[in-house]
Short mmCIF file of C-alpha atoms in Angstrom, two decimals:
data_model
loop_
_atom_site.label_atom_id
_atom_site.label_comp_id
_atom_site.label_asym_id
_atom_site.label_seq_id
_atom_site.Cartn_x
_atom_site.Cartn_y
_atom_site.Cartn_z
CA MET W 1 0.00 0.00 0.00
CA SER W 2 1.38 3.40 -0.97
CA GLU W 3 2.33 6.01 1.61
CA LEU W 4 -0.25 8.35 0.05
CA VAL W 5 -3.04 5.82 0.63
CA GLU W 6 -1.86 5.04 4.17
CA LEU W 7 -1.75 8.72 5.14
CA THR W 8 -5.13 9.46 3.58
CA ARG W 9 -6.66 6.52 5.44
CA ALA W 10 -5.09 7.68 8.71
CA LEU W 11 -6.63 11.13 8.25
CA VAL W 12 -10.05 9.77 7.27
CA ALA W 13 -10.05 7.48 10.33
CA VAL W 14 -10.17 10.50 12.66
CA GLU W 15 -13.59 12.12 13.04
CA SER W 16 -13.18 15.87 12.50
CA ILE W 17 -16.74 17.07 11.91
CA ASN W 18 -17.04 20.83 12.19
CA PRO W 19 -18.73 21.50 15.57
CA ASP W 20 -20.42 24.66 14.28
CA LEU W 21 -22.55 22.63 11.86
CA GLY W 22 -24.76 21.43 14.70
CA VAL W 23 -24.38 17.71 14.00
CA GLY W 24 -22.30 16.65 17.00
CA GLY W 25 -18.80 17.09 15.62
CA SER W 26 -15.60 16.89 17.66
CA GLY W 27 -13.70 19.46 15.63
CA GLU W 28 -10.22 19.41 14.16
CA ALA W 29 -7.94 18.85 17.17
CA GLY W 30 -7.63 15.09 16.70
CA VAL W 31 -6.77 15.17 13.03
CA ALA W 32 -4.44 18.13 13.63
CA ARG W 33 -2.40 15.90 15.96
CA VAL W 34 -2.17 13.24 13.25
CA VAL W 35 -0.93 15.84 10.76
CA ALA W 36 1.57 17.32 13.20
CA ASP W 37 2.95 13.93 14.27
CA TRP W 38 3.34 12.72 10.70
CA ALA W 39 5.05 15.93 9.59
CA ALA W 40 7.47 15.86 12.54
CA ARG W 41 8.44 12.27 11.73
CA ALA W 42 9.03 13.38 8.13
CA GLY W 43 11.54 15.96 9.33
CA LEU W 44 9.36 18.99 8.56
CA ASP W 45 8.91 22.04 10.75
CA VAL W 46 5.57 21.99 12.56
CA GLU W 47 3.59 24.76 14.24
CA LEU W 48 0.14 24.56 15.78
CA GLU W 49 -1.85 27.76 16.13
CA GLU W 50 -5.38 28.07 17.45
CA ALA W 51 -7.58 29.84 14.93
CA ALA W 52 -10.30 29.72 17.61
CA PRO W 53 -10.38 28.01 21.02
CA GLY W 54 -9.83 24.30 20.47
CA ARG W 55 -9.69 24.78 16.67
CA PRO W 56 -6.02 24.42 15.63
CA ASN W 57 -4.37 25.16 12.32
CA VAL W 58 -1.27 23.11 11.55
CA ILE W 59 1.46 24.90 9.61
CA VAL W 60 3.97 22.47 8.13
CA THR W 61 7.08 23.85 6.43
CA ALA W 62 9.75 22.29 4.25
CA ARG W 63 12.47 24.88 4.84
CA GLY W 64 14.33 26.18 1.84
CA HIS W 65 18.10 26.40 1.72
CA GLY W 66 18.45 29.70 -0.11
CA ASP W 67 16.54 32.80 -1.02
CA GLY W 68 13.88 31.17 -3.18
CA ARG W 69 10.18 31.94 -3.11
CA THR W 70 7.54 30.45 -0.83
CA LEU W 71 4.69 28.27 -2.12
CA MET W 72 1.67 27.63 0.09
CA LEU W 73 -0.44 24.48 -0.25
CA ASN W 74 -3.78 24.88 1.54
CA ALA W 75 -6.21 22.16 2.66
CA HIS W 76 -8.86 22.04 5.37
CA THR W 77 -9.08 19.44 8.13
CA ASP W 78 -12.77 19.74 9.05
CA THR W 79 -15.60 17.78 7.43
CA VAL W 80 -19.38 17.87 7.33
CA GLY W 81 -21.50 15.31 9.18
CA VAL W 82 -21.89 11.59 8.52
CA VAL W 83 -25.65 10.97 8.76
CA GLY W 84 -26.60 8.11 6.43
CA MET W 85 -23.02 6.90 5.87
CA ALA W 86 -22.38 3.20 6.42
CA GLU W 87 -18.63 3.38 7.16
CA PRO W 88 -17.67 7.04 7.40
CA PHE W 89 -14.20 6.51 8.88
CA SER W 90 -13.14 3.21 7.32
CA GLY W 91 -10.91 4.46 4.52
CA ARG W 92 -12.08 1.42 2.60
CA LEU W 93 -10.37 0.77 -0.73
CA ASP W 94 -12.48 -0.37 -3.66
CA GLY W 95 -10.13 -0.59 -6.62
CA GLU W 96 -8.81 2.96 -7.04
CA ARG W 97 -11.55 4.48 -4.89
CA LEU W 98 -10.75 5.33 -1.27
CA HIS W 99 -13.99 5.80 0.68
CA GLY W 100 -14.87 7.77 3.78
CA ARG W 101 -15.98 11.15 5.05
CA GLY W 102 -13.44 13.73 3.95
CA ALA W 103 -11.59 11.41 1.56
CA TYR W 104 -12.59 13.67 -1.34
CA ASP W 105 -13.33 16.86 0.58
CA MET W 106 -10.48 17.05 1.40
CA LYS W 107 -8.21 14.81 3.46
CA GLY W 108 -6.88 13.13 0.34
CA SER W 109 -5.66 16.51 -0.87
CA LEU W 110 -4.11 17.20 2.53
CA ALA W 111 -2.19 13.93 2.37
CA ALA W 112 -0.95 14.83 -1.13
CA CYS W 113 0.19 18.25 0.16
CA LEU W 114 2.09 16.73 3.08
CA LEU W 115 3.88 14.22 0.87
CA ALA W 116 4.71 16.97 -1.62
CA ALA W 117 6.23 19.04 1.20
CA ALA W 118 8.29 16.06 2.38
CA GLU W 119 9.62 15.56 -1.14
CA ALA W 120 10.39 19.26 -1.43
CA GLY W 121 12.45 18.97 1.75
CA ARG W 122 14.41 16.07 0.29
CA ARG W 123 15.09 18.07 -2.88
CA ARG W 124 16.55 20.94 -0.81
CA LEU W 125 14.83 23.69 -2.75
CA ALA W 126 15.88 27.30 -2.32
CA GLY W 127 12.46 28.45 -1.08
CA ASP W 128 9.96 27.17 1.48
CA VAL W 129 6.97 24.93 0.80
CA VAL W 130 4.31 25.58 3.43
CA VAL W 131 1.28 23.36 4.02
CA THR W 132 -1.53 25.13 5.85
CA ALA W 133 -3.89 22.50 7.27
CA VAL W 134 -6.73 24.75 8.36
CA ALA W 135 -9.79 24.48 10.56
CA ASP W 136 -13.39 25.52 9.90
CA GLU W 137 -13.58 25.79 6.10
CA GLU W 138 -17.00 24.13 6.15
CA PHE W 139 -18.55 26.91 8.23
CA GLY W 140 -16.80 30.22 8.92
CA SER W 141 -13.25 29.78 7.54
CA VAL W 142 -11.64 31.09 10.72
CA GLY W 143 -8.63 28.88 9.94
CA THR W 144 -7.71 30.46 6.63
CA GLU W 145 -8.73 33.89 7.96
CA ALA W 146 -6.01 33.46 10.60
CA ILE W 147 -3.50 32.29 8.00
CA ALA W 148 -4.25 35.30 5.77
CA LEU W 149 -3.67 37.65 8.70
CA ARG W 150 -0.47 36.08 10.04
CA ARG W 151 1.27 34.41 7.11
CA THR W 152 2.36 35.26 3.62
CA ALA W 153 3.63 33.46 0.54
CA ASP W 154 4.56 34.25 -3.03
CA ALA W 155 1.80 32.00 -4.39
CA ALA W 156 -0.73 29.45 -3.17
CA ILE W 157 -2.64 26.43 -4.41
CA VAL W 158 -5.89 25.72 -2.61
CA THR W 159 -6.22 21.98 -3.12
CA GLU W 160 -9.99 21.64 -3.04
CA PRO W 161 -11.19 18.64 -5.09
CA THR W 162 -11.57 20.23 -8.53
CA ASP W 163 -11.45 16.95 -10.52
CA GLU W 164 -8.04 18.03 -11.86
CA ARG W 165 -9.49 21.20 -13.35
CA LEU W 166 -7.62 24.47 -12.98
CA VAL W 167 -9.99 26.86 -11.21
CA LEU W 168 -9.35 30.57 -11.70
CA ALA W 169 -12.59 32.04 -10.33
CA HIS W 170 -15.46 31.35 -7.97
CA LYS W 171 -18.53 33.16 -6.74
CA GLY W 172 -18.93 35.04 -3.48
CA PHE W 173 -22.00 35.27 -1.30
CA ALA W 174 -23.86 37.53 1.11
CA GLY W 175 -26.56 36.40 3.49
CA PHE W 176 -29.40 38.73 4.41
CA GLU W 177 -32.33 38.89 6.82
CA ILE W 178 -35.48 40.93 6.35
CA GLU W 179 -38.01 41.20 9.17
CA VAL W 180 -41.47 42.49 8.31
CA ALA W 181 -43.48 44.05 11.13
CA GLY W 182 -47.12 43.32 11.90
CA ARG W 183 -49.34 43.59 14.97
CA ALA W 184 -50.37 40.64 17.12
CA ALA W 185 -54.09 40.21 17.83
CA HIS W 186 -56.70 37.51 18.22
CA GLY W 187 -57.64 36.00 14.88
CA SER W 188 -61.19 37.21 15.32
CA ARG W 189 -60.08 40.87 15.48
CA PRO W 190 -58.98 42.00 12.03
CA ASP W 191 -59.64 45.54 13.21
CA LEU W 192 -56.69 45.19 15.60
CA GLY W 193 -54.30 42.78 13.90
CA ILE W 194 -51.81 43.34 11.08
CA ASP W 195 -50.69 40.18 9.26
CA ALA W 196 -46.89 40.35 8.94
CA ILE W 197 -46.78 37.19 6.81
CA VAL W 198 -49.14 38.62 4.20
CA ARG W 199 -47.19 41.88 4.34
CA ALA W 200 -44.06 39.91 3.41
CA ALA W 201 -45.53 38.83 0.07
CA PRO W 202 -44.23 41.87 -1.88
CA VAL W 203 -40.76 41.29 -0.42
CA LEU W 204 -40.73 37.70 -1.66
CA SER W 205 -41.92 38.89 -5.06
CA ARG W 206 -39.08 41.42 -5.20
CA ILE W 207 -36.53 38.70 -4.36
CA GLY W 208 -37.79 36.78 -7.39
CA GLY W 209 -37.59 39.93 -9.48
CA LEU W 210 -34.03 40.65 -8.36
CA ASP W 211 -32.99 37.11 -9.23
CA GLU W 212 -34.55 37.42 -12.67
CA GLN W 213 -32.79 40.74 -13.22
CA LEU W 214 -29.40 39.36 -12.14
CA ARG W 215 -29.65 36.28 -14.31
CA GLY W 216 -30.54 38.41 -17.30
CA ALA W 217 -27.45 40.60 -16.88
CA SER W 218 -24.05 40.22 -18.57
CA ALA W 219 -22.44 36.95 -17.60
CA HIS W 220 -18.92 36.45 -16.27
CA PRO W 221 -17.01 34.25 -18.77
CA LEU W 222 -16.25 31.55 -16.17
CA LEU W 223 -19.03 32.01 -13.61
CA GLY W 224 -22.18 33.13 -15.36
CA THR W 225 -24.32 35.60 -13.43
CA GLY W 226 -25.14 36.48 -9.87
CA SER W 227 -28.35 35.25 -8.25
CA ALA W 228 -30.64 35.77 -5.27
CA HIS W 229 -33.05 33.47 -3.45
CA ALA W 230 -35.11 33.18 -0.28
CA SER W 231 -33.77 30.41 1.96
CA VAL W 232 -35.95 30.32 5.10
CA ILE W 233 -39.20 32.06 6.05
CA SER W 234 -40.68 32.07 9.57
CA GLY W 235 -43.21 34.02 11.59
CA GLY W 236 -46.30 34.02 13.74
CA GLN W 237 -47.30 32.41 17.02
CA GLU W 238 -50.22 30.08 16.35
CA TYR W 239 -53.03 29.64 13.86
CA SER W 240 -55.59 31.74 15.78
CA SER W 241 -53.47 34.89 16.02
CA TYR W 242 -52.34 37.62 13.67
CA PRO W 243 -48.56 37.30 13.26
CA ALA W 244 -46.55 40.20 14.68
CA TRP W 245 -43.51 39.45 12.56
CA CYS W 246 -42.27 37.55 9.54
CA ARG W 247 -38.58 36.89 8.95
CA ILE W 248 -37.10 36.08 5.54
CA VAL W 249 -33.56 34.73 5.36
CA GLY W 250 -31.99 34.81 1.93
CA GLU W 251 -28.75 34.62 0.02
CA ARG W 252 -27.18 36.66 -2.75
CA ARG W 253 -24.46 34.93 -4.81
CA THR W 254 -22.01 37.40 -6.33
CA ILE W 255 -19.56 37.47 -9.23
CA PRO W 256 -16.37 39.54 -9.60
CA GLY W 257 -17.24 43.21 -9.88
CA GLU W 258 -20.25 42.98 -7.56
CA THR W 259 -19.64 44.57 -4.16
CA THR W 260 -21.03 44.32 -0.65
CA GLU W 261 -22.25 47.91 -0.98
CA GLN W 262 -24.22 46.96 -4.09
CA VAL W 263 -25.80 44.01 -2.28
CA ALA W 264 -26.74 46.24 0.66
CA GLU W 265 -28.58 48.61 -1.67
CA GLU W 266 -30.37 45.69 -3.30
CA VAL W 267 -31.53 44.25 0.04
CA ALA W 268 -32.76 47.65 1.22
CA GLY W 269 -34.77 47.83 -1.99
CA LEU W 270 -36.33 44.44 -1.31
CA LEU W 271 -37.99 45.81 1.82
CA GLY W 272 -39.14 48.90 -0.05
CA ASP W 273 -41.95 50.75 1.74
CA VAL W 274 -42.96 47.72 3.84
CA ASP W 275 -42.66 48.36 7.58
CA GLY W 276 -39.71 46.37 8.87
CA SER W 277 -35.92 46.08 9.00
CA TRP W 278 -33.07 44.39 7.14
CA ARG W 279 -29.44 43.46 7.66
CA LEU W 280 -26.61 41.65 5.92
CA THR W 281 -25.20 38.60 7.73
CA LEU W 282 -22.13 36.53 6.80
CA GLY W 283 -20.64 37.40 3.44
CA ARG W 284 -17.54 36.57 1.40
CA GLU W 285 -16.08 38.19 -1.69
CA PRO W 286 -15.83 36.41 -5.05
CA PHE W 287 -12.44 35.30 -6.36
CA GLU W 288 -10.71 35.67 -9.70
CA ILE W 289 -7.11 35.46 -10.91
CA ASP W 290 -5.88 36.22 -14.41
CA ALA W 291 -4.89 33.21 -16.50
CA ASP W 292 -1.62 34.98 -17.28
CA ALA W 293 -0.61 35.23 -13.61
CA GLU W 294 2.59 33.28 -13.00
CA ILE W 295 1.14 30.64 -10.66
CA ALA W 296 -1.85 30.10 -12.94
CA ALA W 297 0.33 29.72 -16.04
CA LEU W 298 2.77 27.41 -14.22
CA VAL W 299 0.08 25.06 -12.91
CA ALA W 300 -1.61 25.05 -16.32
CA ARG W 301 1.62 24.09 -18.10
CA LEU W 302 2.64 21.37 -15.64
CA ALA W 303 -0.91 19.94 -15.51
CA GLY W 304 -1.05 19.54 -19.29
CA ALA W 305 -2.88 22.77 -20.14
CA PRO W 306 -6.37 21.99 -18.78
CA GLU W 307 -8.99 24.53 -19.81
CA PRO W 308 -9.46 27.06 -16.97
CA VAL W 309 -12.84 26.95 -15.27
CA GLY W 310 -14.85 28.75 -12.61
CA ILE W 311 -16.85 27.12 -9.81
CA SER W 312 -20.16 28.22 -8.33
CA TYR W 313 -19.29 27.58 -4.67
CA TRP W 314 -17.09 29.74 -2.43
CA ALA W 315 -13.67 28.58 -1.19
CA ASP W 316 -10.84 29.80 1.04
CA SER W 317 -8.94 30.90 -2.07
CA ALA W 318 -10.73 34.26 -1.89
CA LEU W 319 -9.20 34.96 1.53
CA LEU W 320 -5.65 34.14 0.46
CA HIS W 321 -5.93 36.01 -2.82
CA GLY W 322 -7.51 38.96 -1.03
CA ALA W 323 -4.49 39.04 1.30
CA GLY W 324 -2.20 39.53 -1.69
CA ILE W 325 -1.16 35.92 -2.31
CA PRO W 326 -1.71 34.93 -5.97
CA THR W 327 -3.86 31.81 -5.72
CA VAL W 328 -5.36 29.06 -7.87
CA LEU W 329 -7.37 25.93 -7.07
CA PHE W 330 -6.38 22.46 -8.21
CA GLY W 331 -7.24 19.12 -6.63
CA PRO W 332 -8.16 15.49 -7.24
CA SER W 333 -11.09 13.66 -8.79
CA GLY W 334 -13.70 11.73 -6.87
CA ALA W 335 -17.30 12.13 -5.79
CA GLY W 336 -19.63 12.51 -2.85
CA ALA W 337 -18.65 15.75 -1.14
CA HIS W 338 -21.28 16.19 1.63
CA ALA W 339 -23.06 13.05 0.36
CA GLU W 340 -23.71 9.62 1.89
CA VAL W 341 -21.09 7.92 -0.30
CA GLU W 342 -17.79 9.79 -0.63
CA TRP W 343 -14.61 8.66 -2.31
CA VAL W 344 -11.41 9.99 -3.85
CA ASP W 345 -9.65 8.50 -6.85
CA VAL W 346 -6.19 7.30 -5.75
CA GLU W 347 -4.62 7.61 -9.21
CA SER W 348 -5.88 11.19 -9.45
CA LEU W 349 -4.60 11.90 -5.95
CA THR W 350 -1.19 10.60 -6.99
CA ARG W 351 -1.13 12.87 -10.02
CA CYS W 352 -2.01 15.84 -7.81
CA ARG W 353 0.81 15.03 -5.40
CA ASP W 354 3.22 14.85 -8.33
CA LEU W 355 1.91 18.15 -9.70
CA TYR W 356 2.38 19.90 -6.34
CA VAL W 357 5.96 18.61 -6.24
CA ALA W 358 6.62 19.80 -9.80
CA VAL W 359 5.16 23.25 -9.13
CA ALA W 360 7.15 23.59 -5.90
CA THR W 361 10.36 22.44 -7.57
CA GLU W 362 10.09 25.07 -10.28
CA PHE W 363 8.50 27.90 -8.29
CA CYS W 364 10.74 27.64 -5.22
CA ALA W 365 13.99 26.90 -7.07
#
């Protein structure tokens, strides 16, 4: 059995469900210890830093022996939950498919990064190769937020499972809440009550109109258009009362060029003249790097010139790139991210490890 398979299985065997997802997860501390112990045995420098209490990042460095540049390889250690999975931590091999929660998203990538760093150390490159094994990507990204604040590099590869596609752009998002005001009263007293749920109807209609407007606008070449949708609606006390409030939670997906200020204006417009309030909640900026950027061109050449693509979901790449580190995404093939059956393709994982070594060898020389 290859070292890559053994390490991936060791990482998958440790439950590291993100505790903020509300599904009983233990967090990243256990798998962080596995990463740190393996890296120390491989002769790499190891640092553990808490991104939040009990939520460690592991920073693994293959020290350079000159004045070469630094390449960062980024992978997250947390996973989503395991409801419905038969053997979530088995690391079972079925031909070239390695199964288990996180095998594809993204402990296989993390194993490939660690082995690439170990090889970089053996090759005695001029520059550093740094693996950032980060906490909390599946919820708030406090891990990569901490890395972006405290660390730097000359380029980065976020090794999300991209099915060996070179990703140069992804969408951002902004959550919003709109609360419509009514007046509580007995259901028999329409002269006293104001129905907040009925009052919310124009707001819902405007969300649909905004989405239609966005999707009819000029499309980004890799990402298409922005969008908006209502996610959750709640309100009222019981069937025999007029509801005093109605809350709409929604999401706005953004493309490069769309700003938080623009989204704020749009959400204010959704409320219009309806009595109520609004606010933006968690939001992240979209990401885009030019295909001619050095790290993008280098990965493209060494990966056999795959056609650049964009992805609809958000990733930690936006935080690193926003901190001034030129960043691309490239990772292995597989299936089942967040699903009941998850697996990573071992041959693809091997190719990714070899690519990370090749990029490091050339970039950090």
